[in-house]
Amino acid sequence: MATYFDRSMIRSVITALGQMVLLLSIFCTWPAYAAGEELSDITATLGIERSEAPEPDTAPTTDSEASAPAASIPTPAPPPVISGESTNNAQIETTPTPQKDNDIRRRITGIFSEIEGLQAVNISVTQGVVTLTGETANEKKAQQAINLTNRLTDVVTVEDKINRTLDVQENVSTVYQGLKAQVANLVKALPLLLVGIIIFALVTWFGSWLSNRKKMWQRLTPNPFVAELLSQTVKVIFIIFGLILGLSLIGAETILSTLLGGAGVIGIAVGFAVKDTIENYIASLMLSIRQPFRARDHIVINGQEGIVVRLTSRATILMTLDGNQLRIPNSEVFKGTILNYTKNPERRFTFELGVDANDDPLAAIKVGLDAIHTLDFVLDEPKAIAVITNVGDSNIVLEFQTWVDQSQTDFAKARSIAIRETKHALENEGFSLPEPIYRLRFNNKLEKAFETMQGSTNKVASDMTVTTSTSEPTVKNQNDESHIDDQDKKQAKARAKVILQGRSADDVLDARPNDKLMEKVEQEIAQSSDETDLLNSNSPQE
């Protein structure tokens, strides 16, 4: 009976202690969970049904309770773990033990003892907080110690109290040892590095050899610029491929990713810096495809006139009409206005002549056109025409429009000769080309003074016509003036006839284009250049 009593008492005590532990656990976890469903989840997790537990100071346990089977006694559960913050992103335990602190300290001490430069670091651990003291040679070693400590799972945080000595001997020794190790590794890797360099050189050489097969690329595409672009692209691809093979052979693929990343950043910076150059290069590609002009074409680009010599990857080269070389960037050529005189050899020039207001303008037009049609360089189709453009105070302005073949005729010379012949034809037929006439009016006192001067001297003013409102105008003898003009014209024509009969007059009267300029253009075209001419007569032209 005594034995049974002792066992029942023990069961009662155990039951009471289990209930107390349950209450304590619920009380400790209460701030982390809300009442209600959270508490039910906790008890369910612990395997204990939610029921009212008797207070410790309640009535003594009855024999029936004491005789309850031992299987119904709940087993105390370990205290729950609440979440918290730490430097290593691990959970902080609510019940740290000195044993764990000692384990952490021993583990860190063992790690630091194996690392050069961390043997002088002292470690102390309290409540999972690690305090590092002692000395390191530099900041790099101190950060290494902190990072290694943070990697332990039970460490809450790390207090850095390490003294950076910055000792010259220790730092130099560390650098020296590192360099020595790198040199030793490099010496070991020299044979493999040599094989990688040989492979890179072979692949690059093959790419260059393939890129220099210009005839093959020209057969693939008739455009010289596109052919050159393809050859250079193949060359770059082989260089990159050789670099990948070489780095893969020596196990340095990470260097390739670093190079590619750096190349991307550098490419963005260089792209902004050479934006105009890239734009010019793209314009060269488009011009080589479109072929807006050919060599020897007479063109005008944004007011710059000349004869085309060649089209390079950077600029369009012209020979100006005064014999100078002109380089225009291709970006301006591509965006600019291009006037091509050679595309259509038929070109029209115009000039104006004025006849007296008393003359019949249609008769003057017929005389002028007859004179123009006698010129050899004037085309029959389209026909030359003339129109009345303006009726002025003293003359009627006529505009003559004449067509020539500029491939066989110098445009400026033809226009000059046509103006001369038309002027002479009008004068020979009696049409006058009047000069501007100005009429002067004076007040009465000044008019009387002029009359007095004319009466006293019996002299007529030679250059002036005076008109008054009260008396008859004093007019110069028009017959004498016409006679003088006729004599001047005859003398001028006789003088011109003598001059134009000289040996050098043929060049003045010859309307053919200047061969010297075209010879200079041919010399420029034939001259060898390092730059590829992108103009190709076989390429389609827009």
XYZ file of C-alpha atoms in Angstrom:
542
model
C 0.000 0.000 0.000
C 2.862 2.368 0.772
C 4.451 1.599 -2.565
C 1.249 2.324 -4.453
C 0.794 5.568 -2.547
C 4.243 6.696 -3.470
C 3.648 5.972 -7.145
C 0.309 7.818 -7.198
C 1.823 10.824 -5.537
C 4.593 10.858 -8.094
C 2.039 10.737 -10.931
C 0.150 13.673 -9.387
C 3.273 15.760 -9.093
C 4.265 15.006 -12.662
C 0.798 15.941 -13.923
C 0.827 19.215 -12.031
C 4.291 20.101 -13.331
C 3.225 19.382 -16.934
C 0.251 21.667 -16.628
C 2.396 24.432 -15.178
C 4.892 24.104 -18.011
C 2.025 24.331 -20.498
C 0.737 27.511 -18.875
C 4.188 29.035 -18.841
C 4.733 28.217 -22.491
C 1.392 29.789 -23.418
C 2.220 32.877 -21.397
C 5.609 33.280 -23.052
C 4.230 32.946 -26.552
C 1.307 35.279 -25.970
C 3.047 38.512 -27.204
C 3.948 36.806 -30.472
C 0.472 35.518 -31.256
C -2.990 36.878 -30.979
C -5.529 35.234 -28.737
C -7.962 32.758 -30.230
C -6.947 30.833 -33.304
C -3.209 31.363 -32.777
C -3.378 29.777 -29.316
C -5.326 26.864 -30.721
C -2.669 26.355 -33.366
C 0.038 26.267 -30.673
C -1.726 23.721 -28.508
C -2.531 21.615 -31.513
C 1.089 21.658 -32.546
C 2.163 20.608 -29.045
C -0.390 17.749 -29.001
C -2.298 19.110 -25.981
C -5.972 19.746 -25.998
C -7.098 23.148 -24.995
C -8.697 22.805 -21.465
C -8.716 24.602 -18.200
C -5.773 23.428 -16.084
C -6.171 23.375 -12.307
C -4.326 25.942 -10.323
C -1.399 24.713 -8.277
C -3.092 25.624 -5.004
C -6.345 23.765 -5.784
C -7.727 20.853 -3.862
C -5.519 17.803 -3.462
C -5.523 15.232 -6.141
C -8.003 12.445 -5.672
C -7.186 8.793 -5.813
C -9.019 8.415 -9.132
C -6.922 11.140 -10.671
C -3.810 9.672 -9.162
C -4.641 6.301 -10.555
C -5.011 7.630 -14.117
C -2.916 5.772 -16.633
C 0.510 7.161 -17.314
C -0.195 7.371 -21.070
C -2.595 10.268 -20.535
C 0.069 12.442 -18.920
C 1.162 15.108 -21.450
C 4.867 15.319 -22.200
C 6.321 18.813 -21.722
C 7.206 20.410 -25.055
C 10.361 22.417 -25.698
C 9.964 26.197 -25.569
C 8.934 27.739 -28.938
C 11.313 29.833 -30.981
C 10.297 33.377 -31.955
C 11.567 35.122 -35.012
C 13.958 38.041 -34.786
C 16.643 40.010 -36.682
C 20.350 39.318 -36.841
C 23.301 40.139 -39.024
C 23.320 36.695 -40.614
C 19.573 36.582 -41.304
C 19.062 33.706 -38.825
C 16.459 33.376 -36.082
C 17.394 34.384 -32.551
C 16.645 31.790 -29.920
C 14.863 32.891 -26.774
C 16.793 30.522 -24.546
C 20.508 30.760 -25.358
C 22.827 28.587 -23.365
C 26.432 29.063 -22.272
C 27.251 25.845 -24.040
C 26.264 27.341 -27.386
C 28.324 30.461 -26.673
C 31.329 28.271 -25.962
C 30.733 26.294 -29.146
C 30.564 29.498 -31.171
C 33.764 30.839 -29.599
C 35.648 27.601 -30.195
C 34.434 27.345 -33.769
C 35.477 30.901 -34.631
C 38.824 30.453 -32.882
C 39.497 27.322 -34.898
C 38.649 29.099 -38.160
C 40.799 32.148 -37.420
C 43.736 29.943 -36.447
C 43.851 28.564 -39.980
C 43.782 31.949 -41.736
C 46.872 34.094 -42.122
C 46.522 37.427 -40.357
C 43.591 36.485 -38.083
C 45.466 34.600 -35.354
C 45.728 37.771 -33.224
C 41.968 38.347 -33.151
C 40.309 37.595 -29.809
C 36.754 36.278 -29.610
C 34.232 36.591 -26.805
C 30.613 35.389 -27.050
C 27.753 36.361 -24.754
C 24.097 35.586 -25.457
C 25.034 34.882 -29.099
C 26.673 38.310 -29.527
C 30.262 37.942 -30.742
C 32.776 40.625 -29.833
C 35.985 40.687 -31.867
C 39.029 42.364 -30.382
C 42.722 42.207 -31.001
C 44.690 43.358 -34.052
C 44.731 42.883 -37.810
C 47.159 44.213 -40.373
C 44.610 46.135 -42.428
C 40.922 46.752 -43.065
C 40.679 43.867 -45.513
C 41.590 41.309 -42.833
C 39.200 42.864 -40.316
C 36.313 42.660 -42.769
C 37.237 39.061 -43.515
C 36.984 38.211 -39.812
C 33.599 39.924 -39.489
C 32.210 38.206 -42.579
C 33.353 34.765 -41.440
C 31.811 35.296 -37.998
C 28.480 36.372 -39.448
C 28.248 33.145 -41.406
C 27.804 31.035 -38.243
C 24.145 30.138 -37.717
C 23.894 30.823 -33.960
C 25.562 34.243 -34.088
C 23.134 37.079 -33.305
C 25.414 39.993 -34.227
C 29.082 40.931 -34.333
C 30.696 43.789 -32.450
C 33.753 45.069 -34.329
C 36.455 46.245 -31.904
C 39.405 45.103 -33.936
C 42.395 47.431 -34.061
C 43.818 47.963 -37.572
C 47.544 48.239 -36.984
C 48.435 49.112 -40.603
C 51.883 47.755 -39.952
C 54.148 48.213 -42.967
C 56.024 44.975 -42.581
C 52.917 42.844 -42.192
C 51.112 44.459 -45.149
C 54.140 44.315 -47.421
C 54.764 40.724 -46.431
C 51.161 39.811 -47.242
C 51.345 41.482 -50.640
C 54.692 39.880 -51.331
C 53.407 36.440 -50.472
C 50.374 36.983 -52.703
C 52.505 38.115 -55.626
C 54.888 35.255 -55.091
C 52.011 32.774 -55.192
C 50.601 34.369 -58.344
C 53.974 34.252 -60.075
C 54.379 30.617 -59.133
C 50.938 29.810 -60.514
C 51.730 31.742 -63.682
C 54.940 29.787 -64.205
C 53.034 26.537 -63.797
C 50.407 27.694 -66.274
C 52.887 28.921 -68.903
C 52.702 25.797 -71.114
C 48.906 25.855 -71.089
C 48.928 29.619 -71.678
C 51.265 29.161 -74.626
C 48.933 26.584 -76.162
C 45.995 28.984 -75.700
C 47.913 31.802 -77.406
C 48.809 29.528 -80.317
C 45.176 28.492 -80.771
C 44.038 32.125 -80.628
C 46.679 33.133 -83.189
C 45.709 30.324 -85.565
C 41.988 31.113 -85.423
C 42.666 34.842 -85.846
C 45.003 34.218 -88.790
C 42.404 32.079 -90.504
C 39.781 34.778 -89.994
C 42.107 37.414 -91.483
C 42.935 35.176 -94.424
C 39.247 34.573 -95.080
C 38.503 38.290 -94.732
C 41.139 39.206 -97.335
C 39.479 37.062 -100.023
C 37.966 40.164 -101.662
C 36.954 38.451 -104.893
C 34.889 35.923 -102.975
C 33.026 38.652 -101.064
C 32.515 40.660 -104.246
C 30.939 37.613 -105.864
C 28.593 37.307 -102.914
C 27.474 40.946 -103.193
C 28.174 43.471 -105.962
C 28.198 46.361 -103.498
C 31.815 47.027 -102.447
C 30.878 48.559 -99.108
C 28.642 45.640 -98.132
C 31.359 43.220 -99.248
C 33.902 44.994 -97.056
C 31.449 45.040 -94.151
C 30.897 41.283 -94.449
C 34.620 40.560 -94.596
C 35.315 42.690 -91.510
C 32.416 41.081 -89.643
C 33.786 37.590 -90.362
C 37.207 38.708 -89.158
C 35.808 40.011 -85.853
C 33.785 36.812 -85.344
C 36.891 34.651 -85.730
C 38.842 36.859 -83.329
C 36.129 36.513 -80.683
C 35.887 32.768 -81.304
C 39.658 32.377 -80.926
C 39.574 34.377 -77.710
C 36.842 32.143 -76.298
C 38.797 28.995 -77.198
C 42.007 30.317 -75.679
C 40.375 31.401 -72.417
C 38.399 28.168 -72.158
C 41.586 26.161 -72.557
C 43.310 27.881 -69.641
C 40.125 27.852 -67.542
C 39.575 31.598 -67.523
C 35.996 31.836 -68.791
C 35.207 34.346 -66.061
C 37.660 36.744 -67.660
C 35.615 36.561 -70.863
C 32.420 37.527 -69.044
C 34.284 40.377 -67.387
C 35.615 41.518 -70.739
C 32.165 41.357 -72.305
C 30.665 43.318 -69.428
C 33.393 45.916 -69.641
C 33.035 46.046 -73.411
C 29.323 46.737 -73.015
C 29.933 49.673 -70.680
C 32.756 50.985 -72.834
C 30.592 50.518 -75.938
C 27.862 52.738 -74.495
C 30.360 55.456 -73.595
C 32.111 55.253 -76.957
C 28.756 55.231 -78.737
C 27.869 58.602 -77.251
C 31.357 59.943 -77.952
C 31.478 58.899 -81.616
C 27.815 59.421 -82.435
C 28.677 61.516 -85.489
C 31.175 58.929 -86.720
C 28.632 56.119 -86.406
C 26.036 58.245 -88.191
C 28.544 58.932 -90.954
C 29.336 55.204 -91.267
C 25.658 54.269 -91.562
C 25.187 57.039 -94.148
C 28.087 55.563 -96.133
C 26.382 52.169 -96.094
C 23.105 53.653 -97.333
C 24.817 55.715 -100.050
C 26.737 52.665 -101.276
C 23.463 50.747 -101.562
C 21.438 53.538 -103.154
C 24.210 54.872 -105.469
C 22.633 58.333 -106.013
C 25.440 59.393 -108.376
C 28.329 57.974 -110.357
C 31.929 58.979 -110.833
C 32.363 61.964 -113.226
C 28.822 63.223 -112.511
C 28.404 66.968 -112.251
C 26.413 67.498 -109.036
C 25.528 70.125 -106.453
C 25.250 69.044 -102.782
C 23.847 71.688 -100.424
C 25.231 74.457 -102.625
C 28.637 72.764 -103.102
C 29.173 72.195 -106.835
C 31.682 69.876 -108.427
C 32.402 66.673 -110.332
C 32.311 63.374 -108.437
C 35.688 61.689 -107.965
C 34.882 58.868 -105.525
C 32.708 57.825 -102.601
C 34.602 56.511 -99.558
C 33.429 55.103 -96.262
C 33.773 58.541 -94.662
C 33.256 61.252 -97.290
C 32.224 62.090 -100.843
C 35.131 63.597 -102.807
C 34.382 66.200 -105.486
C 36.508 68.203 -107.893
C 35.190 71.758 -107.899
C 34.904 73.698 -111.148
C 37.951 75.754 -110.182
C 40.074 72.582 -109.807
C 40.084 72.105 -106.022
C 39.351 68.896 -104.124
C 36.260 69.023 -101.903
C 35.427 66.405 -99.233
C 31.865 66.358 -97.887
C 30.986 64.021 -94.960
C 28.615 61.296 -96.043
C 26.164 62.114 -93.249
C 25.632 65.543 -94.850
C 25.418 64.017 -98.334
C 22.803 61.477 -97.240
C 20.624 64.115 -95.543
C 21.343 66.894 -98.051
C 19.795 67.974 -101.345
C 21.582 66.513 -104.369
C 21.271 68.175 -107.775
C 22.678 65.983 -110.543
C 23.268 67.798 -113.835
C 24.687 64.733 -115.562
C 21.599 62.617 -114.930
C 19.755 64.631 -117.596
C 22.218 66.232 -120.047
C 19.610 68.651 -121.426
C 19.835 71.866 -119.463
C 18.163 75.235 -119.901
C 19.655 78.670 -119.343
C 17.842 82.014 -119.340
C 18.822 85.652 -119.799
C 16.986 88.944 -120.032
C 17.278 91.870 -122.490
C 15.283 95.077 -122.574
C 14.067 96.929 -125.700
C 12.666 100.411 -126.034
C 9.092 100.926 -124.882
C 8.154 102.144 -128.352
C 9.372 98.932 -130.051
C 7.201 95.915 -130.749
C 8.244 93.202 -128.226
C 7.020 90.307 -130.386
C 9.158 91.469 -133.304
C 12.122 91.710 -130.934
C 11.412 88.164 -129.720
C 11.456 86.834 -133.280
C 14.746 88.567 -134.071
C 16.339 87.224 -130.896
C 15.139 83.642 -131.421
C 16.360 83.675 -135.028
C 19.796 84.682 -133.789
C 19.762 81.979 -131.089
C 18.804 79.226 -133.535
C 21.829 80.000 -135.686
C 24.105 78.793 -132.848
C 25.341 75.218 -133.226
C 25.110 74.267 -129.550
C 21.427 75.245 -129.215
C 19.065 72.242 -129.270
C 16.117 72.110 -131.609
C 14.145 70.080 -129.070
C 13.164 71.405 -126.607
C 12.745 74.633 -128.564
C 14.135 77.934 -127.419
C 11.423 80.407 -126.436
C 11.151 83.984 -125.207
C 8.513 85.721 -123.083
C 7.758 89.251 -121.926
C 8.447 89.376 -118.220
C 8.047 93.058 -117.374
C 7.082 96.428 -118.831
C 9.097 99.148 -117.156
C 9.091 102.959 -117.311
C 11.507 103.114 -120.226
C 11.819 99.568 -121.607
C 10.190 96.177 -122.096
C 12.052 93.249 -120.522
C 12.279 90.042 -122.577
C 13.400 86.681 -121.153
C 14.998 84.147 -123.531
C 15.017 80.455 -122.541
C 17.461 78.209 -124.396
C 18.318 74.492 -124.095
C 21.781 72.966 -124.586
C 23.406 69.541 -124.186
C 25.752 70.186 -121.258
C 27.664 66.958 -121.897
C 28.870 68.504 -125.162
C 28.662 72.191 -124.254
C 30.073 74.402 -121.547
C 27.008 75.870 -119.880
C 28.501 79.227 -118.907
C 30.165 79.792 -122.304
C 26.989 78.890 -124.199
C 24.946 81.380 -122.185
C 27.529 84.120 -122.714
C 27.641 83.588 -126.495
C 23.849 83.468 -126.763
C 23.480 86.809 -124.942
C 26.031 88.439 -127.251
C 24.461 87.171 -130.468
C 20.947 88.129 -129.386
C 22.049 91.647 -128.426
C 23.821 92.210 -131.744
C 20.839 90.877 -133.719
C 18.432 93.262 -131.979
C 20.752 96.236 -132.518
C 21.308 95.328 -136.186
C 17.543 95.293 -136.754
C 17.140 98.768 -135.238
C 15.952 97.792 -131.760
C 17.498 99.964 -129.100
C 18.472 98.709 -125.669
C 17.687 101.857 -123.692
C 19.489 102.947 -120.605
C 17.538 104.108 -117.553
C 16.155 107.660 -117.982
C 15.757 109.950 -114.996
C 13.490 113.044 -115.045
C 14.476 116.023 -112.885
C 12.059 118.758 -111.734
C 13.140 122.136 -110.258
C 11.306 125.064 -108.649
C 10.498 128.257 -110.594
C 13.485 130.316 -109.368
C 15.970 127.647 -110.350
C 14.301 127.209 -113.734
C 14.559 130.973 -114.433
C 18.218 130.876 -113.430
C 18.860 128.085 -115.938
C 17.023 130.031 -118.656
C 19.116 133.119 -117.928
C 22.327 131.070 -118.101
C 21.251 129.507 -121.384
C 20.363 132.899 -122.925
C 23.570 134.611 -121.849
C 25.988 131.944 -122.957
C 23.982 130.534 -125.900
C 25.058 127.110 -124.713
C 22.810 124.066 -124.356
C 23.289 121.652 -121.519
C 24.605 118.430 -122.957
C 23.558 115.958 -120.279
C 20.311 117.323 -118.910
C 16.696 117.767 -120.011
C 14.790 120.374 -118.039
C 11.006 120.199 -117.926
C 8.841 122.985 -116.547
C 5.159 123.389 -116.092
C 4.989 126.971 -117.438
C 7.249 126.913 -120.463
C 8.208 124.639 -123.331
C 10.869 122.037 -122.428
C 14.401 122.520 -123.588
C 15.332 119.290 -125.281
C 18.631 118.152 -126.676
C 18.706 117.620 -130.411
C 17.685 113.995 -130.687
C 18.927 113.618 -134.223
C 22.420 114.632 -133.173
C 22.291 112.232 -130.233
C 21.190 109.313 -132.415
C 23.927 110.129 -134.886
C 26.532 110.057 -132.134
C 25.179 106.749 -130.816
C 25.317 105.180 -134.259
C 28.910 106.243 -134.665
C 29.789 104.783 -131.244
C 28.134 101.478 -132.103
C 29.933 101.240 -135.439
C 33.256 101.943 -133.788
C 32.566 99.341 -131.088
C 31.619 96.670 -133.621
C 34.644 97.421 -135.770
C 36.887 97.187 -132.725
C 35.306 93.855 -131.671
C 35.694 92.453 -135.184
C 39.393 93.208 -135.195
C 39.863 91.688 -131.728
C 37.896 88.511 -132.455
C 39.990 87.820 -135.554
C 43.036 87.155 -133.389
C 44.514 83.700 -132.791
C 43.157 83.346 -129.269
C 39.585 84.309 -130.184
C 38.561 80.701 -130.862
C 38.617 79.874 -127.165
C 36.220 82.726 -126.459
C 33.767 81.717 -129.155
C 34.074 77.948 -128.508
C 31.267 76.577 -126.317
C 32.726 73.092 -125.821
C 33.489 72.003 -122.245
C 36.963 72.450 -120.782
C 38.970 69.251 -121.266
C 41.580 70.257 -118.709
C 39.126 69.947 -115.837
C 38.025 66.480 -116.919
C 41.645 65.403 -117.318
C 42.269 66.433 -113.734
C 39.197 64.498 -112.617
C 40.449 61.384 -114.420
C 43.807 61.720 -112.704
C 42.111 61.891 -109.315
C 40.000 58.838 -110.105
C 42.998 56.844 -111.333
C 45.094 57.833 -108.335
C 45.496 54.934 -105.906
C 43.976 55.382 -102.472
C 43.827 53.347 -99.281
C 40.104 54.006 -99.077
C 37.797 51.740 -101.050
C 35.708 53.463 -103.701
C 32.074 52.606 -102.965
C 30.821 53.769 -106.369
C 30.185 50.800 -108.635
C 28.699 50.991 -112.102
C 27.359 47.436 -111.709
C 25.275 48.317 -108.642
C 21.669 49.416 -109.258
C 21.143 53.161 -109.031
C 18.086 54.803 -107.562
